[in-house]
CSV table of C-alpha atoms and ligand atoms in Angstrom, one decimal:
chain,number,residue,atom,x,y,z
M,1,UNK,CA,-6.9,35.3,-35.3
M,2,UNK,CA,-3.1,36.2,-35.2
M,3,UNK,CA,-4.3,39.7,-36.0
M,4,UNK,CA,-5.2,39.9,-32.1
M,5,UNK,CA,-2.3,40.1,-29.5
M,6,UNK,CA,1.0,37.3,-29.7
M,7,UNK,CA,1.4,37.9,-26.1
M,8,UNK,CA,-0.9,38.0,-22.6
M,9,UNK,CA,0.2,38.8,-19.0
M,10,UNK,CA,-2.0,37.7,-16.6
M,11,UNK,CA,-1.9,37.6,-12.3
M,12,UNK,CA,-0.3,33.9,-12.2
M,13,UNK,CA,-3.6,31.2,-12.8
M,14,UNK,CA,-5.2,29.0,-9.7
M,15,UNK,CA,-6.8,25.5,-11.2
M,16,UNK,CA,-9.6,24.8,-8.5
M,17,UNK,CA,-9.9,21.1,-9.2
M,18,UNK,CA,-7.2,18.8,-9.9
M,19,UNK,CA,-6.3,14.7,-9.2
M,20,UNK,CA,-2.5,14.9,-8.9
M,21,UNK,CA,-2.7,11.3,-7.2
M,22,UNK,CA,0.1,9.6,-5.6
M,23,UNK,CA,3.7,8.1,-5.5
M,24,UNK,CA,4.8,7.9,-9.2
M,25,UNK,CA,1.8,8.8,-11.0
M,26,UNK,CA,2.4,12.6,-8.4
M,27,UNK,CA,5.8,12.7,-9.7
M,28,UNK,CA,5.2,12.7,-12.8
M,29,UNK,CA,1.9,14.9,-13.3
M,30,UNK,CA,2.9,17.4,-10.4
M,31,UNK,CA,5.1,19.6,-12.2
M,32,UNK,CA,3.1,20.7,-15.1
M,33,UNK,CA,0.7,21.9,-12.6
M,34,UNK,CA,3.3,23.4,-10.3
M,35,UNK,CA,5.1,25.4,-13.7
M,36,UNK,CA,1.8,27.1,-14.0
M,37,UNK,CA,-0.6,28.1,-11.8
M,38,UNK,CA,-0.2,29.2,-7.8
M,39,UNK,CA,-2.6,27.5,-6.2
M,40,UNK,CA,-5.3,24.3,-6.7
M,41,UNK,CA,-7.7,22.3,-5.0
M,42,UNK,CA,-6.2,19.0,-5.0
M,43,UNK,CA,-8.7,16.4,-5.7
M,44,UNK,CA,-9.2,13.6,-2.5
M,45,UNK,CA,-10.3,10.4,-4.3
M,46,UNK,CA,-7.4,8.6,-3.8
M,47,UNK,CA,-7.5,4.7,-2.8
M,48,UNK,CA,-8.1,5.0,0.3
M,49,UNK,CA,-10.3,8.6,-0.1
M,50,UNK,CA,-8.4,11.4,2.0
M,51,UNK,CA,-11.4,11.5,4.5
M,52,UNK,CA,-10.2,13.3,7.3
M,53,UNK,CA,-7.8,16.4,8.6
M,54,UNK,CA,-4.7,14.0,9.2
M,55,UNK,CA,-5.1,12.2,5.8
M,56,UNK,CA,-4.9,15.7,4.0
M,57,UNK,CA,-2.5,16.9,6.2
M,58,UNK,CA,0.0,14.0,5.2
M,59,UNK,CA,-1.3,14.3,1.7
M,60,UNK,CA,-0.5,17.3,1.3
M,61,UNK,CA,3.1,16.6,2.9
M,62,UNK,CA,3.5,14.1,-0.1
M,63,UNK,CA,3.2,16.8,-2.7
M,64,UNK,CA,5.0,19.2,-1.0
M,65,UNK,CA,7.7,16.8,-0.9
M,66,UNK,CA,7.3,16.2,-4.6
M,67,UNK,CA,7.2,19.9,-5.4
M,68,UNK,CA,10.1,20.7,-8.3
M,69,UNK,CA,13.0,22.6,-6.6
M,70,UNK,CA,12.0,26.5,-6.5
M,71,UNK,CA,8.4,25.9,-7.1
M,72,UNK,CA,6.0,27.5,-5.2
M,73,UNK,CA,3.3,26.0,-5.9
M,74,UNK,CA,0.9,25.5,-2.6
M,75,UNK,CA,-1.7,22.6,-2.7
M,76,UNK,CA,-5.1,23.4,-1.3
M,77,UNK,CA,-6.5,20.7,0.6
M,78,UNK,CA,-10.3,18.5,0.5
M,79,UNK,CA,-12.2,16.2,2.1
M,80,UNK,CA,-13.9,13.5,1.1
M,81,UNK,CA,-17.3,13.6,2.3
M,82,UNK,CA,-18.4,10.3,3.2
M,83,UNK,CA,-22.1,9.1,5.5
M,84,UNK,CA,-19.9,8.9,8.6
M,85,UNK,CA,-17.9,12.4,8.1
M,86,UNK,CA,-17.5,14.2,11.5
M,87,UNK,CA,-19.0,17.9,11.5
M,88,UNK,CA,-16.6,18.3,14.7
M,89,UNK,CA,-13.4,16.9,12.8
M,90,UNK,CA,-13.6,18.7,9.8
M,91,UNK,CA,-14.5,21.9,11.4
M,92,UNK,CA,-11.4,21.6,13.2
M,93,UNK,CA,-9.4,20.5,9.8
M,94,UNK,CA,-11.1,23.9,8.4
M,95,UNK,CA,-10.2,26.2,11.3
M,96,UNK,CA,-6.8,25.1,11.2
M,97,UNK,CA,-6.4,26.0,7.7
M,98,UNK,CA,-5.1,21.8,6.7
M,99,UNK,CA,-8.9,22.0,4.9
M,100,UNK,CA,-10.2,24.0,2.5
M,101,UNK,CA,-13.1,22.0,1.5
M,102,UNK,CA,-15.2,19.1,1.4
M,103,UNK,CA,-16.3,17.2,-1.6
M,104,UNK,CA,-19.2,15.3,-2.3
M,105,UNK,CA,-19.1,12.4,-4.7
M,106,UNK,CA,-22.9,10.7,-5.0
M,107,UNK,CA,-21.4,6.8,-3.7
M,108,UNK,CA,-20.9,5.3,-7.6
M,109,UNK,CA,-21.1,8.6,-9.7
M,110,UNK,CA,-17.1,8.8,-11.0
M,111,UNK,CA,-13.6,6.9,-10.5
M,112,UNK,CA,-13.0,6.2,-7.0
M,113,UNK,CA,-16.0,7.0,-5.7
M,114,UNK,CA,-17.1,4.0,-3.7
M,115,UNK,CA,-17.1,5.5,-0.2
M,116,UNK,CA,-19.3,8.5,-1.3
M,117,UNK,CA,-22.8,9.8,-0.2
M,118,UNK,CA,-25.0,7.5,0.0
M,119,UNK,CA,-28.3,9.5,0.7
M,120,UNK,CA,-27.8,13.5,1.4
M,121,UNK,CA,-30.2,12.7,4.0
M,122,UNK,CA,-26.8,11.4,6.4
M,123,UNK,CA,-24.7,14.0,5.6
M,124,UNK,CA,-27.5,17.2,6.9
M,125,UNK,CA,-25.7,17.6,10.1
M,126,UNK,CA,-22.3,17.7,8.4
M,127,UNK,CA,-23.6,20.5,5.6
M,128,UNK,CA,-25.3,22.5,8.6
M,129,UNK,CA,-22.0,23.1,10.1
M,130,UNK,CA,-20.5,23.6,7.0
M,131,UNK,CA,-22.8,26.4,6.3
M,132,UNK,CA,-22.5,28.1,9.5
M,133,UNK,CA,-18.8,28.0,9.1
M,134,UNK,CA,-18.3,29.0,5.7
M,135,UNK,CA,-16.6,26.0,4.3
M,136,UNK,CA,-17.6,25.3,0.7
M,137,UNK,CA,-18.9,22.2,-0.6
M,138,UNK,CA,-17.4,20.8,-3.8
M,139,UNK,CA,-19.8,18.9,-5.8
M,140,UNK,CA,-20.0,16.0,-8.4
M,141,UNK,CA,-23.4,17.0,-10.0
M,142,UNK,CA,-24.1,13.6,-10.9
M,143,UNK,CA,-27.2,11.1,-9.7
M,144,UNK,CA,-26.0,7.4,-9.9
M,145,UNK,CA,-28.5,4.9,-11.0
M,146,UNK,CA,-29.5,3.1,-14.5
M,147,UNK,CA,-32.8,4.9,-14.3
M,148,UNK,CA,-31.1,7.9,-15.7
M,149,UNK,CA,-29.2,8.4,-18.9
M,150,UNK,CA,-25.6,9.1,-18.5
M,151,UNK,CA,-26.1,12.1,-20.6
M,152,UNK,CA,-29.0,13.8,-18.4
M,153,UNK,CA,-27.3,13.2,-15.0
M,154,UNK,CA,-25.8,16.2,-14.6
M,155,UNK,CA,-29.4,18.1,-14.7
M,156,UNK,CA,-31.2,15.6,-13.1
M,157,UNK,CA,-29.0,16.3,-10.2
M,158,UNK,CA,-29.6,19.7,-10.0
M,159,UNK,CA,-33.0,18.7,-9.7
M,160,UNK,CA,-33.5,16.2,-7.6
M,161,UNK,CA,-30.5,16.9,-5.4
M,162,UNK,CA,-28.5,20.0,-5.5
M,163,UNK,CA,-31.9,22.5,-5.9
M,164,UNK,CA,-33.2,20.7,-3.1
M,165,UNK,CA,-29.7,20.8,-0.5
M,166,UNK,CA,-29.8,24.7,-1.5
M,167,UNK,CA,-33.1,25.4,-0.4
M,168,UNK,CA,-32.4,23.6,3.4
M,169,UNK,CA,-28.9,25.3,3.4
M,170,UNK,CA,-29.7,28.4,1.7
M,171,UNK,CA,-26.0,29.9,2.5
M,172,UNK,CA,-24.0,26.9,2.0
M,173,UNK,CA,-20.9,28.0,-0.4
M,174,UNK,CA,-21.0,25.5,-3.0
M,175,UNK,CA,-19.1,24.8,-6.2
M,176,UNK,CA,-20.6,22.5,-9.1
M,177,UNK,CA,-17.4,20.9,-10.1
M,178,UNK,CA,-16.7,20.6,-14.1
M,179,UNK,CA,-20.2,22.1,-15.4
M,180,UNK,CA,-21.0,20.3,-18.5
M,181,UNK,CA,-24.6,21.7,-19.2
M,182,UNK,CA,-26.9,24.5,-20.6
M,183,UNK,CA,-28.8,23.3,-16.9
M,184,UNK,CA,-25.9,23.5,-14.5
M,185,UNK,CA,-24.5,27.0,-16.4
M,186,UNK,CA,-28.2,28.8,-15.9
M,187,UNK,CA,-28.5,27.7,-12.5
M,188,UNK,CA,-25.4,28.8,-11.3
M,189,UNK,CA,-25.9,32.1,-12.9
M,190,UNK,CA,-29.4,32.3,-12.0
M,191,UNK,CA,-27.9,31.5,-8.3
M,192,UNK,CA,-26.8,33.0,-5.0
M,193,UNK,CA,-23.4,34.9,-5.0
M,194,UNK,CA,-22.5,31.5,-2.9
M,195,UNK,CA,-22.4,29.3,-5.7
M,196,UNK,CA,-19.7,28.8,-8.5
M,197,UNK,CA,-19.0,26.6,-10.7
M,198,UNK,CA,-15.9,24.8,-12.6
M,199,UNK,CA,-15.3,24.7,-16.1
M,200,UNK,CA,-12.9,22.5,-17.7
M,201,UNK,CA,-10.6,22.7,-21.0
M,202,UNK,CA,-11.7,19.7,-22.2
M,203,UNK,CA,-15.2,20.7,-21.7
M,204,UNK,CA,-14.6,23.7,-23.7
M,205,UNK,CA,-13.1,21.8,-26.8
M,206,UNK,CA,-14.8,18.6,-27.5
M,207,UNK,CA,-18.7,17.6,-27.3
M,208,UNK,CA,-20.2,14.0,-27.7
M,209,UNK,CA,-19.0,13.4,-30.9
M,210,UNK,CA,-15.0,13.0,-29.8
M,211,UNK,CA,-15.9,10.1,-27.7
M,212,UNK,CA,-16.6,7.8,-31.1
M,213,UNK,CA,-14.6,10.0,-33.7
M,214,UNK,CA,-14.3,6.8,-36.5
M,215,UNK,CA,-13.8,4.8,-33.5
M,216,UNK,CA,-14.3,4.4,-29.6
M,217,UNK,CA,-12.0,7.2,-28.1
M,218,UNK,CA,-11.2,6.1,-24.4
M,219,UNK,CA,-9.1,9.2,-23.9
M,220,UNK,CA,-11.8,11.4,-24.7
M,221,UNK,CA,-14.0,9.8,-22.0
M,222,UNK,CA,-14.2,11.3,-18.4
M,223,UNK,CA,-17.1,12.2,-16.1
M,224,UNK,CA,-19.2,14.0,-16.5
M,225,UNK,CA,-18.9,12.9,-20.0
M,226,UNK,CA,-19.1,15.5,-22.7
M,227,UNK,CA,-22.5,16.3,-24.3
M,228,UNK,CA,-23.9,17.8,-27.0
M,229,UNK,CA,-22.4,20.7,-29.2
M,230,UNK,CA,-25.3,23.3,-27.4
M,231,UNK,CA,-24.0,22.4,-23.9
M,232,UNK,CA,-20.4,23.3,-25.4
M,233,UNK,CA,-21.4,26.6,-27.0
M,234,UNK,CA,-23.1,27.7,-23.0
M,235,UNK,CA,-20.4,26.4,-21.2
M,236,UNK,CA,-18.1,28.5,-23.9
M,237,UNK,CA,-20.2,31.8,-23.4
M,238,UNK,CA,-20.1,30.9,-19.4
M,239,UNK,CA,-16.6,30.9,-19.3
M,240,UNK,CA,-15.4,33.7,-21.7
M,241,UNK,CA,-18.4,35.9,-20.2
M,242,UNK,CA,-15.6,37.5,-17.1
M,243,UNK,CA,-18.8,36.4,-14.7
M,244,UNK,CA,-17.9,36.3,-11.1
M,245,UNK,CA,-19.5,32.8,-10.7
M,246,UNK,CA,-17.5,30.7,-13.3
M,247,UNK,CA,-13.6,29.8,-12.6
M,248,UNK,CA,-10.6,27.8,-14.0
M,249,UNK,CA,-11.2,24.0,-13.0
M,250,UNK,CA,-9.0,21.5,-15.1
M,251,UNK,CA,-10.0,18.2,-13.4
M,252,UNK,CA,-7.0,17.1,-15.0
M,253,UNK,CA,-6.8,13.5,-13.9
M,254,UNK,CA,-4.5,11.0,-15.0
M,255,UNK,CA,-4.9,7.2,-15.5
M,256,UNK,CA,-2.6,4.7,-16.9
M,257,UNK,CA,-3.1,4.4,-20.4
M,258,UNK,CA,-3.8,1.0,-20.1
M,259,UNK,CA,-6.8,1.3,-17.6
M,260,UNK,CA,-8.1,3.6,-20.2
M,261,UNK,CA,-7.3,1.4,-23.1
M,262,UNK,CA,-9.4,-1.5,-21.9
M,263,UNK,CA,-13.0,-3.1,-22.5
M,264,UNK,CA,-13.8,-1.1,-19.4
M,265,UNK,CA,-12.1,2.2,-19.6
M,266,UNK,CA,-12.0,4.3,-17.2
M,267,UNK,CA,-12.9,8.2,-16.4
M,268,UNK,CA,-10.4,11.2,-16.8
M,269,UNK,CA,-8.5,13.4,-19.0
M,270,UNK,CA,-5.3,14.0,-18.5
M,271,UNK,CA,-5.1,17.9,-19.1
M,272,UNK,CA,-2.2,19.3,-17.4
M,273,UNK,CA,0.3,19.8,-20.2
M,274,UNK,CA,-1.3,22.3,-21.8
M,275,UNK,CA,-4.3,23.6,-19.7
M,276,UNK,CA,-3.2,27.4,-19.6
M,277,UNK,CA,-2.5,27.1,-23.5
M,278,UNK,CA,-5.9,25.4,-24.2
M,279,UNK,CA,-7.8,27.6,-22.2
M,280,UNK,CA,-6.5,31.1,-24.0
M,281,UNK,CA,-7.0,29.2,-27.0
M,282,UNK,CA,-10.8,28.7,-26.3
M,283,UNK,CA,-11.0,32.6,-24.9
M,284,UNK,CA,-9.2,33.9,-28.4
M,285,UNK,CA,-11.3,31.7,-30.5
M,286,UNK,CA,-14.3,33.6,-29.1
M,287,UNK,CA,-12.9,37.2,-29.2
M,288,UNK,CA,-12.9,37.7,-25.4
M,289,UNK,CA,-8.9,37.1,-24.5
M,290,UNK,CA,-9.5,40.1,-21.9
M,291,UNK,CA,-11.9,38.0,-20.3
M,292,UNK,CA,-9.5,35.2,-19.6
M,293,UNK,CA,-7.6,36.8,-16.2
M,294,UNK,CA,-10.9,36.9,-14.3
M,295,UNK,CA,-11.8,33.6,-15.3
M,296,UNK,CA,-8.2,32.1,-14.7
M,297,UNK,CA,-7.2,34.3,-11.9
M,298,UNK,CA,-9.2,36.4,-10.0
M,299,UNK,CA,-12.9,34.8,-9.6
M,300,UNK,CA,-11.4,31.2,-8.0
M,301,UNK,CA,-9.7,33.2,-5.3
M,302,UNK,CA,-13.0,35.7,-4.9
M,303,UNK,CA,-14.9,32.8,-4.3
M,304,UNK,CA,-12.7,31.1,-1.7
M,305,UNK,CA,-12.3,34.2,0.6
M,306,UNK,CA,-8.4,34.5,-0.8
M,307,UNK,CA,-6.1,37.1,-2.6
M,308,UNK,CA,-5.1,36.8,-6.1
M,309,UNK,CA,-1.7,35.9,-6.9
M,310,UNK,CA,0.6,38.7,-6.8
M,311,UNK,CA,3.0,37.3,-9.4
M,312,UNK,CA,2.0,37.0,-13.5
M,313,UNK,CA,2.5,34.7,-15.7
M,314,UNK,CA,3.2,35.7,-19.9
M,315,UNK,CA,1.9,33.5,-22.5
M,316,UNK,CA,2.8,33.5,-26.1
M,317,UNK,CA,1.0,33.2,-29.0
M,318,UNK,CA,3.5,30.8,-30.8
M,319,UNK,CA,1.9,26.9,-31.4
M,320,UNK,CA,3.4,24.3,-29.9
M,321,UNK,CA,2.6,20.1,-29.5
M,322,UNK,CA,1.3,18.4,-27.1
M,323,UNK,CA,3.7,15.2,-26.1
M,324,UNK,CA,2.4,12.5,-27.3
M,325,UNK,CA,2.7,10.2,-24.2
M,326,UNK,CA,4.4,10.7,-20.9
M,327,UNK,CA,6.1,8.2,-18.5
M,328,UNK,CA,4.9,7.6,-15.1
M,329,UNK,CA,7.0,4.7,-13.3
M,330,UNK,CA,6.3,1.8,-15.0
M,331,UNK,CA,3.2,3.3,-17.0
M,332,UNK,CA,2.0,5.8,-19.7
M,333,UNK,CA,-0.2,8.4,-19.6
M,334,UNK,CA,-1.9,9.9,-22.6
M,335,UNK,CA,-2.9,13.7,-22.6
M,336,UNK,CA,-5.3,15.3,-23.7
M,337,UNK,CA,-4.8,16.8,-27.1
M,338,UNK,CA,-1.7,14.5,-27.5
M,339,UNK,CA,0.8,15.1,-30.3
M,340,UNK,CA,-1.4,18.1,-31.5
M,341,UNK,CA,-0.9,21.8,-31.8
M,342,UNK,CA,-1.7,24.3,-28.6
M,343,UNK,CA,-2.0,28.2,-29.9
M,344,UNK,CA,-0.1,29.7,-26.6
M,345,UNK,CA,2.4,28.3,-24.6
M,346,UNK,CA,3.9,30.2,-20.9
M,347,UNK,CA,6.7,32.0,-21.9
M,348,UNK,CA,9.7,31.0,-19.3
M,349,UNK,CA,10.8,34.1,-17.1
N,1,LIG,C1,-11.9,11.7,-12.1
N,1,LIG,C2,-10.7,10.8,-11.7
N,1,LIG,O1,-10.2,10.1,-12.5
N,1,LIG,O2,-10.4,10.8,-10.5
N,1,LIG,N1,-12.3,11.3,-13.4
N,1,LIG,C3,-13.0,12.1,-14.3
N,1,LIG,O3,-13.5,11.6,-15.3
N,1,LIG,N2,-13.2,13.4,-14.1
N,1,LIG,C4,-12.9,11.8,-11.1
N,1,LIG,C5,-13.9,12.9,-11.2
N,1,LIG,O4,-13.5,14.1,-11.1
N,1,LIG,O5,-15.1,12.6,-11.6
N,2,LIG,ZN1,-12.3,15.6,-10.8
């Protein structure tokens, strides 16, 4: 591997899905974000969910505020699509550039996902308008329900929900948020130039098995949880492939460690720290570091009807670790790949 280059340049990265959260825990994760990429969709399940126009508007106030000095990092605003989500309001919050999507969490799928969709049935109007106006959907491909193995949700969404949304709103833009299957990776390929998908790092790196490595692993559990090694290897080739429809998603979403540490643990890795690092790592591994601009920095910003970054970033081949823990006000977090070795790290300019 060290026989390939030591050093990359790419147009400066965009992450297209990402909980920074709020108050401390915003202080904390914001800058790792911020130090790397130009641009992300910032995540709206906050407690209360960031349901309307003025909610992301002063949301996204917060983070400016919170912004390192210098940065220049711009947050990209969502909505949190809920049964009684104006079409009126949001079309505004769209127009006026505050919104640049909405996103749908099925009511129960993930963390903070209590006020979600309840039946897609309520929310036609809303994706109508949505489609006329060109505003994409974000979605959480997962069905809620105990009918349905945790580890076949994501596909039996596609099925019985998002196949089915498509074929009434046939040019709704529409991204499946952190793709974690062989299923959701063929049909988004197999799909309309309208419809993208997320991948994350973690996604990338660990199947099943890290959730129960010689012991329960709570910081290897999000959602969608991992699955097996086969859904790794297509969501690999996806990725590393330079295809227009896959882009750079971290999810990175922080918890306290103690919420994760717990007889009920909850969902999210914490990926920020070394997401750019992780990622070039995956697209060496598989002998297609050329492919990793396109998938980091120009097919996000294709999708979304916006330029790629002028600026670049450099990364180094030279390994560094992961922090072991972080401090966020009075709590930890734990990131992901904590206290291990990363391959690249961003070379300061
Ligand atoms: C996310 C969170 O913690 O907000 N958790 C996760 O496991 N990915 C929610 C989400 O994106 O599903
Ligand atoms: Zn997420």
């Amino acid at each position: 591997m060290s026989g390939g280059p030591q050093i990359i340049t790419l147009r400066r990265p965009d992450d297209w899905h990402l909980h920074l959260r709020d108050g401390a825990m915003l202080d904390t994760v914001l800058p790792y974000s911020a130090d790397c990429f130009g641009r992300a969709i910032i995540m709206p399940n906050l407690v209360p969910p960031v349901t309307d126009t003025a909610m992301a508007l002063a949301y996204r106030e917060r983070i400016t505020r919170a912004l390192p000095e210098g940065a220049s990092f711009q947050p990209l605003m969502t909505g949190y699509l809920t049964d009684q989500t104006d079409a009126d309001e949001i079309e505004r919050g769209y127009g006026s550039g505050v919104l640049a999507a909405m996103k749908l969490y099925p009511a129960g799928a993930t963390t903070h996902s209590d006020a979600g969709v309840t039946d897609m049935g309520r929310v036609g109007g809303v994706l109508a308008r949505m489609e006329k106006i060109g505003m994409p959907l974000l979605v959480h491909g997962e069905v809620v329900g105990d009918d349905v193995d945790v580890f076949d949700r994501e596909a039996v969404f596609i099925e019985r929900v998002l196949a089915p949304t498509l074929q009434s709103f046939a040019g709704l833009k529409v991204v499946l948020e952190h793709v974690t299957t062989a299923e959701g990776v063929a049909f988004v390929r197999d799909g309309a130039a309208t419809i993208g998908a997320t991948i994350t790092a973690h996604h990338l790196m660990i199947n099943r098995n890290a959730l129960f490595a010689g012991g329960i692993r709570p910081h290897m559990y999000c959602l969608p949880v991992a699955k097996r090694e086969r859904h790794r290897l297509a969501l690999r080739q996806a990725a590393t492939s330079g295809e227009a429809c896959f882009f750079l998603g971290t999810d990175s979403a922080p918890h306290p460690a103690s919420d994760k540490e717990s007889a009920c643990g909850c969902a999210g890795i914490f990926s920020a720290p070394a997401a750019i690092g992780l990622y070039a790592q995956v697209f060496e591994e598989e002998g297609a570091i050329e492919h990793l601009e396109a998938f980091a920095s120009l097919n996000g910003p294709r999708f979304y009807g916006l330029p790629a970054n002028e600026d670049t970033i450099t990364l180094e081949r030279r390994p560094w670790p992961v922090p072991e823990r972080l401090a966020a006000g009075p709590d930890e977090i734990i990131p992901f790949a904590a206290g291990e070795d990363v391959a690249w790290r961003v070379v300061e300019e």
